[in-house]
CSV table of C-alpha atoms in Angstrom, one decimal:
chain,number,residue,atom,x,y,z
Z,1,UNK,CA,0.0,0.0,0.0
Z,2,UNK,CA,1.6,3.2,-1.2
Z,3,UNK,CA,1.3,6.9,0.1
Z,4,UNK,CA,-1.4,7.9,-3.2
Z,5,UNK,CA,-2.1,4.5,-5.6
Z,6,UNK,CA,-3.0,2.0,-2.6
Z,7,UNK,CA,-3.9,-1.1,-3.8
Z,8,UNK,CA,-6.4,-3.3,-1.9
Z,9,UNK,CA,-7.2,-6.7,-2.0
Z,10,UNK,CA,-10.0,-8.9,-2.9
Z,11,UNK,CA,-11.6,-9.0,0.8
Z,12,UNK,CA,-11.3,-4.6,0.8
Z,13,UNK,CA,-12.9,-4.0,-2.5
Z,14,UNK,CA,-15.4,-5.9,-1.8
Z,15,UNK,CA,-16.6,-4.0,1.5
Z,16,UNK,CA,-16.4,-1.0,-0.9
Z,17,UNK,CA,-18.8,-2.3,-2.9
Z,18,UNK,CA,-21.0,-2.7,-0.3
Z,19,UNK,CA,-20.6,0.1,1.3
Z,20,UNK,CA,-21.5,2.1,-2.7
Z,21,UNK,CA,-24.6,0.0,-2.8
Z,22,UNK,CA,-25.6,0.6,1.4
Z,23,UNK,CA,-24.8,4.3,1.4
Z,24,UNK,CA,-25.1,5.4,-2.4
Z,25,UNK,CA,-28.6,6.1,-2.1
Z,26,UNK,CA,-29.0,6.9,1.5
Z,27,UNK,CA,-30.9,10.3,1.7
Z,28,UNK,CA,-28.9,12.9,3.9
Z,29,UNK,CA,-31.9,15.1,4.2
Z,30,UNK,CA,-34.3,12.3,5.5
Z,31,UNK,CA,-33.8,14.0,9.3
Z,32,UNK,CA,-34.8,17.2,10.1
Z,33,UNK,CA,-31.8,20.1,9.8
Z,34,UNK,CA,-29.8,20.8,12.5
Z,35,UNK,CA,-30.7,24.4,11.8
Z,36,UNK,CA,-34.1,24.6,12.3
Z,37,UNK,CA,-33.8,24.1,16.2
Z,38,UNK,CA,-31.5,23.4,19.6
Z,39,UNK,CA,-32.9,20.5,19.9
Z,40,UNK,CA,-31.6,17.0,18.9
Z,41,UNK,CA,-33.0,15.7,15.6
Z,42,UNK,CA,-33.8,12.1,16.5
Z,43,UNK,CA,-33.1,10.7,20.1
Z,44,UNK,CA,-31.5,8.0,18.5
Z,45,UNK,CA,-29.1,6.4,15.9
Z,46,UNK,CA,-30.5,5.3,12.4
Z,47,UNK,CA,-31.6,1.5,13.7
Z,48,UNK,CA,-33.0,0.5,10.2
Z,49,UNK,CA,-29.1,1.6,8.5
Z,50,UNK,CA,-27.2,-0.9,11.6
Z,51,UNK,CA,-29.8,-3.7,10.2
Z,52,UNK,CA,-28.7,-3.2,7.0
Z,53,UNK,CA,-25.2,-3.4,7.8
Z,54,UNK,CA,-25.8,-5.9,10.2
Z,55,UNK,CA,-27.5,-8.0,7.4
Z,56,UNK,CA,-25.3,-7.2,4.3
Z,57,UNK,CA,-22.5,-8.4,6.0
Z,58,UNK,CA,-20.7,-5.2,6.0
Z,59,UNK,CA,-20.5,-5.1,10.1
Z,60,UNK,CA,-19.2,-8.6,10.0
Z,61,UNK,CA,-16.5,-8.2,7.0
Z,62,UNK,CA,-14.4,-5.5,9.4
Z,63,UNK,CA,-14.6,-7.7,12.3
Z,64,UNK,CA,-12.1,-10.7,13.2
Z,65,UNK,CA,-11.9,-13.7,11.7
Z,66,UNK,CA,-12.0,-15.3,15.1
Z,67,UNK,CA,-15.6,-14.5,16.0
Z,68,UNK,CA,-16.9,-15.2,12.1
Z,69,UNK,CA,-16.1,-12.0,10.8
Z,70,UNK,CA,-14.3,-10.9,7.6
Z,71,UNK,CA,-10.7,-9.8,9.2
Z,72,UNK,CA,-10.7,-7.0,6.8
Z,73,UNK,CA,-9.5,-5.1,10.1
Z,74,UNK,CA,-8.6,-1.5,10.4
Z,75,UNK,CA,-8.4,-1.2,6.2
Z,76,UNK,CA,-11.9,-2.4,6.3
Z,77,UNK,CA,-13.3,-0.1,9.1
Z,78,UNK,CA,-11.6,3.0,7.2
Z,79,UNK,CA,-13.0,2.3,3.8
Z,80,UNK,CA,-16.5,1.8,5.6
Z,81,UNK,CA,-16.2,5.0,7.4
Z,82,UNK,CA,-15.1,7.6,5.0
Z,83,UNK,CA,-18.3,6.1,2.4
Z,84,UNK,CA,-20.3,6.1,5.7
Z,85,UNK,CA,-18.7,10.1,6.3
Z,86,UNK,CA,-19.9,10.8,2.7
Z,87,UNK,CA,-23.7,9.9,3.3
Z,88,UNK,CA,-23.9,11.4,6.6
Z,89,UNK,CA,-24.4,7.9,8.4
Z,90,UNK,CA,-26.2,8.8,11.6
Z,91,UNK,CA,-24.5,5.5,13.4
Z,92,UNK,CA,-21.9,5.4,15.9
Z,93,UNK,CA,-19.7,3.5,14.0
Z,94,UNK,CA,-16.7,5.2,15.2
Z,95,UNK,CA,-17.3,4.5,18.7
Z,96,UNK,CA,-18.5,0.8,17.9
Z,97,UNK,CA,-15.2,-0.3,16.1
Z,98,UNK,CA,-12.8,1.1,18.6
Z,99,UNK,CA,-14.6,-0.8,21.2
Z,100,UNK,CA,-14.3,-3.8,18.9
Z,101,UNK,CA,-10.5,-3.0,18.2
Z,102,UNK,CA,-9.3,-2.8,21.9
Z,103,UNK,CA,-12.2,-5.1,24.0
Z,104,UNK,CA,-12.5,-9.2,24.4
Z,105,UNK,CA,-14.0,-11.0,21.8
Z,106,UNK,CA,-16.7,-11.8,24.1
Z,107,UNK,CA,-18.9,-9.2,22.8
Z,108,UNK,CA,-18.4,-9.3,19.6
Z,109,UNK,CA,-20.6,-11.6,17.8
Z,110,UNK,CA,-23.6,-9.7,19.3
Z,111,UNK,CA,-21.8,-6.7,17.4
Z,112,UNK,CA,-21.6,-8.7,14.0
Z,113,UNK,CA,-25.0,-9.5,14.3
Z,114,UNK,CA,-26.3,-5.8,14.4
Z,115,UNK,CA,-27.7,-7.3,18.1
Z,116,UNK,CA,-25.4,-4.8,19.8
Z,117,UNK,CA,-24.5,-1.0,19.5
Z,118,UNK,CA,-21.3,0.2,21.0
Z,119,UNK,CA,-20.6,3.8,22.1
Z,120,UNK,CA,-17.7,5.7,23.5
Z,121,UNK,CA,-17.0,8.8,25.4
Z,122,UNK,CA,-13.6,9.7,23.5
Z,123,UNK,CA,-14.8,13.0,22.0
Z,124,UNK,CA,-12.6,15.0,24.3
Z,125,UNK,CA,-9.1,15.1,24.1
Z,126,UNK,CA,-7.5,14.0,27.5
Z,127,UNK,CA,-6.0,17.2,28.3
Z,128,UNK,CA,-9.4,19.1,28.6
Z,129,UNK,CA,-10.7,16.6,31.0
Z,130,UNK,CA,-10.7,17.8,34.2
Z,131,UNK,CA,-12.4,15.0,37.0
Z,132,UNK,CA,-11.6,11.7,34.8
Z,133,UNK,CA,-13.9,8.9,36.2
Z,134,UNK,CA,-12.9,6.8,38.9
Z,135,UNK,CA,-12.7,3.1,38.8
Z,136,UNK,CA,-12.6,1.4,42.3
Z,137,UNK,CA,-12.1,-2.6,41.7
Z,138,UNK,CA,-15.2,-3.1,39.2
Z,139,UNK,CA,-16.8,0.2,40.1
Z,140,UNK,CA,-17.3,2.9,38.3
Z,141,UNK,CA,-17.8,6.6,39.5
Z,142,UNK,CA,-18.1,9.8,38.2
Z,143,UNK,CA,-19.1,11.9,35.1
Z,144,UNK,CA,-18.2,11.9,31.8
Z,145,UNK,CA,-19.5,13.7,28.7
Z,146,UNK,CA,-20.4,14.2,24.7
Z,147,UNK,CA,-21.2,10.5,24.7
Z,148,UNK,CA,-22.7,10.3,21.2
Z,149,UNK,CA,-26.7,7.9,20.6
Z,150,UNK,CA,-26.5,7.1,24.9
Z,151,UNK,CA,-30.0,6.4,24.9
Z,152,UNK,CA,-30.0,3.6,22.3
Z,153,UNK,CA,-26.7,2.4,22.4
Z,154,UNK,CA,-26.0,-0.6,24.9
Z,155,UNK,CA,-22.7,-0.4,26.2
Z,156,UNK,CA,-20.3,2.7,26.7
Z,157,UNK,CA,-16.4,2.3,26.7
Z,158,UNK,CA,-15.3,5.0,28.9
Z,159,UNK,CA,-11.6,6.0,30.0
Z,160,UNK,CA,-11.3,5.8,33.9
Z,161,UNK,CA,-8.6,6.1,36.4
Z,162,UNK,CA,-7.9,3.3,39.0
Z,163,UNK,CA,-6.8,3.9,42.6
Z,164,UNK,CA,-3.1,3.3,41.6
Z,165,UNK,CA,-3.3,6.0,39.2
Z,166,UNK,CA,-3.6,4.1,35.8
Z,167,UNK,CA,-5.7,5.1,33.5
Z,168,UNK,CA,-8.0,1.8,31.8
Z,169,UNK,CA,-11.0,1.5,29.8
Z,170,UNK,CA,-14.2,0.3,31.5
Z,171,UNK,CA,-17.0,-1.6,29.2
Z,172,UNK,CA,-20.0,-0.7,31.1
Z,173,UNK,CA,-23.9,-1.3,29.9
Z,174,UNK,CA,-25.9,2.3,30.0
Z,175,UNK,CA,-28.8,1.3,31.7
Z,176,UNK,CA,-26.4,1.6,34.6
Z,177,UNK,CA,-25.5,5.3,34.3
Z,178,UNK,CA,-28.1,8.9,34.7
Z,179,UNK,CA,-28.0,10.4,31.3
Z,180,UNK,CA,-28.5,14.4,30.8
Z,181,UNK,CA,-29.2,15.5,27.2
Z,182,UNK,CA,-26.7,17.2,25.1
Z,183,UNK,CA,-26.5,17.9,21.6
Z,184,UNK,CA,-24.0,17.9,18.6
Z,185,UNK,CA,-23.4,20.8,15.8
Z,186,UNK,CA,-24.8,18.0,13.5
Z,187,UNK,CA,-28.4,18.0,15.6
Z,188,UNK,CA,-27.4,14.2,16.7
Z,189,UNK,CA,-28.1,13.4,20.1
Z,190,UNK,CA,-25.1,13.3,22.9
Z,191,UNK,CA,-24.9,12.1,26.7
Z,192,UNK,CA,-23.8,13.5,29.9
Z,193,UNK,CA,-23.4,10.4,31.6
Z,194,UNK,CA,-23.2,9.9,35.6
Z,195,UNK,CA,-22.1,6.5,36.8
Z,196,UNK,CA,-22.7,6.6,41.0
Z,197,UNK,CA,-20.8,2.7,41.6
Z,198,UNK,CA,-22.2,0.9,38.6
Z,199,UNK,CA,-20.7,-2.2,38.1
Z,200,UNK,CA,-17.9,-2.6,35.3
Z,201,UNK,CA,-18.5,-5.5,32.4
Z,202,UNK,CA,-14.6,-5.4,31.5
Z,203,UNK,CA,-11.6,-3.4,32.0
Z,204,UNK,CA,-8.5,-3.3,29.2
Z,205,UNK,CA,-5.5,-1.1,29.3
Z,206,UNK,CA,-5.7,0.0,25.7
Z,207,UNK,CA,-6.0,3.6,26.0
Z,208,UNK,CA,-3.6,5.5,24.2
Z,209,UNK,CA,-4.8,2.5,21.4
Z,210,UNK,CA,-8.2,3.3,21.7
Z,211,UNK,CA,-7.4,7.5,21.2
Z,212,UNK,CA,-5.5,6.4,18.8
Z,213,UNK,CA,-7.9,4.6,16.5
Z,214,UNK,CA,-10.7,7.1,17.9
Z,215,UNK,CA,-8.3,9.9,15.5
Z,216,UNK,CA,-7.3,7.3,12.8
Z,217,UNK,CA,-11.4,7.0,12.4
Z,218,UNK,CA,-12.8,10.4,12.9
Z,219,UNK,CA,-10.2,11.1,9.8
Z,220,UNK,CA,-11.5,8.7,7.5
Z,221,UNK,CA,-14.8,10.2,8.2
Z,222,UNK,CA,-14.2,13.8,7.5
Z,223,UNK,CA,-12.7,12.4,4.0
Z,224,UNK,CA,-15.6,11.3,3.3
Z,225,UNK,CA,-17.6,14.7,4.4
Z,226,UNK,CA,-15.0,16.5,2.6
Z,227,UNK,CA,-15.1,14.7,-1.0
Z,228,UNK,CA,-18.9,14.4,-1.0
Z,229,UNK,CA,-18.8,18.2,-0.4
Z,230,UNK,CA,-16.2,19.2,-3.0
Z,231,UNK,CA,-18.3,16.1,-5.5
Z,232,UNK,CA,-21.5,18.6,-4.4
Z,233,UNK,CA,-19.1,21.7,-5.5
Z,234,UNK,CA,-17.8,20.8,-8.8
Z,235,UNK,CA,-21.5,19.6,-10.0
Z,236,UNK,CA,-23.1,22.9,-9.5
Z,237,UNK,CA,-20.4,25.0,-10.5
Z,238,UNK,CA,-20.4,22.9,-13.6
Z,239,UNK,CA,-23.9,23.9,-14.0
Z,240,UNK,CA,-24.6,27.1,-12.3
Z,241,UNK,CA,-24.2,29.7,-15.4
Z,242,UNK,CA,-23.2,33.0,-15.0
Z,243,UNK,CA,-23.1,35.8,-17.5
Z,244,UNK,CA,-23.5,33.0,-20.2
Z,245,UNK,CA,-20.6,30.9,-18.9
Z,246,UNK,CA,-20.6,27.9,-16.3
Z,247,UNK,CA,-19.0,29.1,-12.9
Z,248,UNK,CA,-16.5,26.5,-13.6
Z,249,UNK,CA,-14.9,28.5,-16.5
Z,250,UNK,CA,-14.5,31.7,-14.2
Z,251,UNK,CA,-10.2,31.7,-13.0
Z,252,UNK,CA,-11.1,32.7,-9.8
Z,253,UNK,CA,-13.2,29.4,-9.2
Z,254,UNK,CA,-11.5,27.0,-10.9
Z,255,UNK,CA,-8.3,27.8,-8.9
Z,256,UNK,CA,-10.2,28.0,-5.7
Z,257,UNK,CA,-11.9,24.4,-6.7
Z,258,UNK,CA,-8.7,22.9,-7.7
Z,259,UNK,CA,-7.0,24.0,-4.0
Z,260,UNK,CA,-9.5,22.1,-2.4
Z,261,UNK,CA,-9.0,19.1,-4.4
Z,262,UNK,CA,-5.4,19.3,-3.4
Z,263,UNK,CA,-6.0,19.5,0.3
Z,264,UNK,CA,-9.2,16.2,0.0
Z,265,UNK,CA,-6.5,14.3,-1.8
Z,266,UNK,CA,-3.8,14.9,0.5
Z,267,UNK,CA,-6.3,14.0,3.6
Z,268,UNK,CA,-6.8,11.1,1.7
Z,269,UNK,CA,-2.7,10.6,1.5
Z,270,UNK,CA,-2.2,11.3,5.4
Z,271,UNK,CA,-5.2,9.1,6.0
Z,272,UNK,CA,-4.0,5.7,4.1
Z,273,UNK,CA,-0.4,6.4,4.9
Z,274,UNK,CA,-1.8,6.1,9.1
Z,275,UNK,CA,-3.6,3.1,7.5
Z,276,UNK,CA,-0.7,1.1,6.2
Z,277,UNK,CA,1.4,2.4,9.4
Z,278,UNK,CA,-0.8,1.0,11.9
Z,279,UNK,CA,-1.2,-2.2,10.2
Z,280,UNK,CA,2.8,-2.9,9.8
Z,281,UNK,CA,3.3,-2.0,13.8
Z,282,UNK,CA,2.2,-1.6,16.9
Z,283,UNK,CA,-0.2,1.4,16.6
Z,284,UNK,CA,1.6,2.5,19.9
Z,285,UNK,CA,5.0,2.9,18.6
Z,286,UNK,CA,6.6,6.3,17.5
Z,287,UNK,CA,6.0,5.7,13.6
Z,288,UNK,CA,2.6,4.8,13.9
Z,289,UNK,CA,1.3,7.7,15.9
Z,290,UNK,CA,3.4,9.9,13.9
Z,291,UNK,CA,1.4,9.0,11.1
Z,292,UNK,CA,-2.2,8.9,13.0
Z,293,UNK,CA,-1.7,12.6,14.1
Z,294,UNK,CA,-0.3,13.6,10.9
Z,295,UNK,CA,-3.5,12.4,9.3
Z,296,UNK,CA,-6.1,13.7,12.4
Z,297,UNK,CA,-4.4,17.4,11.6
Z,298,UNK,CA,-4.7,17.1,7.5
Z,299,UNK,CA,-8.0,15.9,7.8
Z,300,UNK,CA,-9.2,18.9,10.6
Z,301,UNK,CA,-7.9,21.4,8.9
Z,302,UNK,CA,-8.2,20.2,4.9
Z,303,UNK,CA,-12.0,19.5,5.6
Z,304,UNK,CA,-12.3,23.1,7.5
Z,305,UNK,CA,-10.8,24.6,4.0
Z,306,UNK,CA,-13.0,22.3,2.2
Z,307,UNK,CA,-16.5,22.4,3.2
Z,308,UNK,CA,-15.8,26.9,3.6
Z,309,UNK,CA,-15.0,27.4,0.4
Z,310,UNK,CA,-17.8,24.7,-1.0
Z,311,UNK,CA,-19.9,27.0,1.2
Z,312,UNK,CA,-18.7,29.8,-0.8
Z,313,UNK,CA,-18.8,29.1,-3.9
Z,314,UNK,CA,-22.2,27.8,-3.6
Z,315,UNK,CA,-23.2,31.0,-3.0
Z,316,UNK,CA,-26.6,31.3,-1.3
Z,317,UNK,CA,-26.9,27.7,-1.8
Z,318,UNK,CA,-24.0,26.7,0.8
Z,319,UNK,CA,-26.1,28.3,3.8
Z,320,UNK,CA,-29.8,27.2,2.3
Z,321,UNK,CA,-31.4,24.8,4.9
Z,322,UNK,CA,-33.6,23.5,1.7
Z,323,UNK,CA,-30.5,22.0,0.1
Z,324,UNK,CA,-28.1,19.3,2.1
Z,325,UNK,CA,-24.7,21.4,1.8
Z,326,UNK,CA,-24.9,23.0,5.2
Z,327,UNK,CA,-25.3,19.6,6.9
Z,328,UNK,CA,-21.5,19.0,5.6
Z,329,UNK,CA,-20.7,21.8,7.3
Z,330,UNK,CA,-22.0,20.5,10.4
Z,331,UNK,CA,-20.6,17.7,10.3
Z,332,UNK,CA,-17.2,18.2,9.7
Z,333,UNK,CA,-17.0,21.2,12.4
Z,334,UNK,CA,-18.1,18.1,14.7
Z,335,UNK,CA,-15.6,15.6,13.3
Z,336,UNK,CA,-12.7,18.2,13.3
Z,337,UNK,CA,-12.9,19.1,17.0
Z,338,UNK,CA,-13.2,14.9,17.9
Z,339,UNK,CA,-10.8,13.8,20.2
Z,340,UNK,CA,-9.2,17.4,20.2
Z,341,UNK,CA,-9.0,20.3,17.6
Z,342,UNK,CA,-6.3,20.3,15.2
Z,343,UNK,CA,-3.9,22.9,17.4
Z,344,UNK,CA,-4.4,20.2,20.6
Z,345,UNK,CA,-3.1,17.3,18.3
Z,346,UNK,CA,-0.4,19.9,16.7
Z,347,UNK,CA,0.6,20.2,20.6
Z,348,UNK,CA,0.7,16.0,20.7
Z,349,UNK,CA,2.8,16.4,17.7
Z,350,UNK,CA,5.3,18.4,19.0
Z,351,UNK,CA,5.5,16.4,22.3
Z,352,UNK,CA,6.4,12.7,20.4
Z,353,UNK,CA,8.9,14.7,17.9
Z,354,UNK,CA,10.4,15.9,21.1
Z,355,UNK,CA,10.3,12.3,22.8
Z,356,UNK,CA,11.2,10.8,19.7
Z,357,UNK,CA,13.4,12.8,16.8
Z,358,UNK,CA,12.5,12.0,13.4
Z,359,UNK,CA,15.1,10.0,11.8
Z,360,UNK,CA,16.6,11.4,8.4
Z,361,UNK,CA,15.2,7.9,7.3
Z,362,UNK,CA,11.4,8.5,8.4
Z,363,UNK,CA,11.2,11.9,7.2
């Protein structure tokens, strides 16, 4: 798999053809706009999309062998994801395949049968927590936040901190937490969660793995935002006709077009590059996270740059609630600022550069 021309195998393409036949005709308008209200627009995730994924096999093709899944692994998950940022999947997919990246295999089958959602609180980025939850022996206390569908997912994976200081994930079902409503940029529904000693299903260690994938996937999805948004942009400026002469033909919009082209395809770059790294080492070591965060920042700020100046050259079209583009906007302000803006990851950057020099070989 190279930087640009990846090649995929038998097993990948074929989850990308289900994912153009799942999500190629999904309609992005079929909730109400985030614009027209506060409130969320649906106290829950899409159900009837997870049975579809559930039943087309596409859950089970990204999940391991082990447990009858496809093994497509990480590769799979980010080729359903950036299709499932494209139509605006309201599923916590993201959330669902950490879980089933870091957690016991128990669970799992329920997962590949669509039987079980998955959430996560790993919106935040762990410097801008301030109380962490506390995990005493199998109990959990404390409060976390922007938990995304809480009230019809099943479990939550939450980071905690044990009495010896460690930080752990705890697996822990939601009926056993208080749940206060809060709500995304994108109108879907998010938790504050209170946990007052509810009892812990499983505890793993695999936190910096779990951040780390949590960035590797909210990438892939803003890929997808952003080249469905730039797709939008070059269709109506094709069209749109101005002074006798399609937008497209004007300098001014063509170069402005083509700049954004540059910065989608170079997201996509970053984003396969983290790809290929993480699935040639440990997703922990220095090269690895280089190459997560280096794709997290191109894809927070390339899709910021991307969905503005679709906006933009829309015209009054890009802020229209009648017609989908704003909803990309939405979106990809929400997936941006997952697991920490684009300066907080610049920040991790400069700390593992610092820990561990670049080699004249790496660069």
């Amino acid at each position: 798999m190279t930087v640009v021309d990846h090649s995929v195998d038998d097993a990948l393409e074929a989850v990308g053809e289900l994912c153009r036949e799942v999500f190629g005709d999904l309609d992005v308008e079929a909730s109400r706009s985030p614009s027209y209200s506060n409130e969320a627009v649906s106290d829950e995730h899409d159900r009837r999309l997870w049975g579809i994924l559930a039943d087309t096999g596409l859950l089970a093709a990204v999940l391991p062998e082990s447990v009858g899944g496809g093994g497509t692994g990480v590769p799979g998950m980010v080729r359903l994801l950036t299709d499932a940022g494209a139509a605006l999947a309201r599923l916590p997919l993201v959330e669902t395949f950490v879980a089933a990246s870091v957690i016991g295999e128990k669970n799992l089958p329920a997962v590949l049968s669509g039987e079980l959602v998955i959430t996560a609180a790993l919106a935040e980025h762990p410097s801008t927590i301030a109380v962490p939850l506390r995990l005493t022996g199998h109990r959990l206390n404390g409060i976390t936040q922007l938990v995304p569908y809480p009230l019809s997912a099943d479990l939550v994976l939450v980071p905690a901190r044990r009495e010896d200081g460690k930080e752990v994930l705890a697996l822990v079902s939601l009926s056993t937490a208080r749940i206060g409503d809060q709500v995304t940029t994108t109108g879907e529904p998010l938790g504050v969660l209170e946990f007052i000693d509810a009892e812990v299903m499983e505890v793993c260690e695999a936190v910096d793995e779990a951040r780390a994938l949590a960035a590797l996937f909210s990438s892939a999805m803003l890929c997808g935002i952003a080249a469905r948004a730039l797709a939008m942009t070059a269709e109506y400026v094709s069209s749109r006709v101005q002074f006798g002469y399609p937008l497209a033909t004007f300098q001014a919009v063509a170069l402005r077009a083509a700049d954004r082209y540059i910065d989608s395809r170079a997201m996509q770059a970053a984003l396969w590059e983290a790809v290929r790294a993480v699935t040639e080492n440990d997703i922990c070591s220095p090269g690895a996270r280089y190459a997560v965060v280096t794709a997290k920042i191109w894809a927070a700020d390339g899709a910021r740059r991307v969905v503005g100046s679709a906006q933009h050259l829309h015209g009054g079209f890009g802020v229209d609630v009648t017609y989908p583009l704003h909803r990309y906007h939405a979106w990809a302000r929400y997936w941006e600022l997952y697991g920490g803006s684009a300066e907080a990851w610049s920040g991790d950057l400069g700390e593992l550069i610092a820990a561990h020099p670049l080699e004249e070989d790496d660069a």
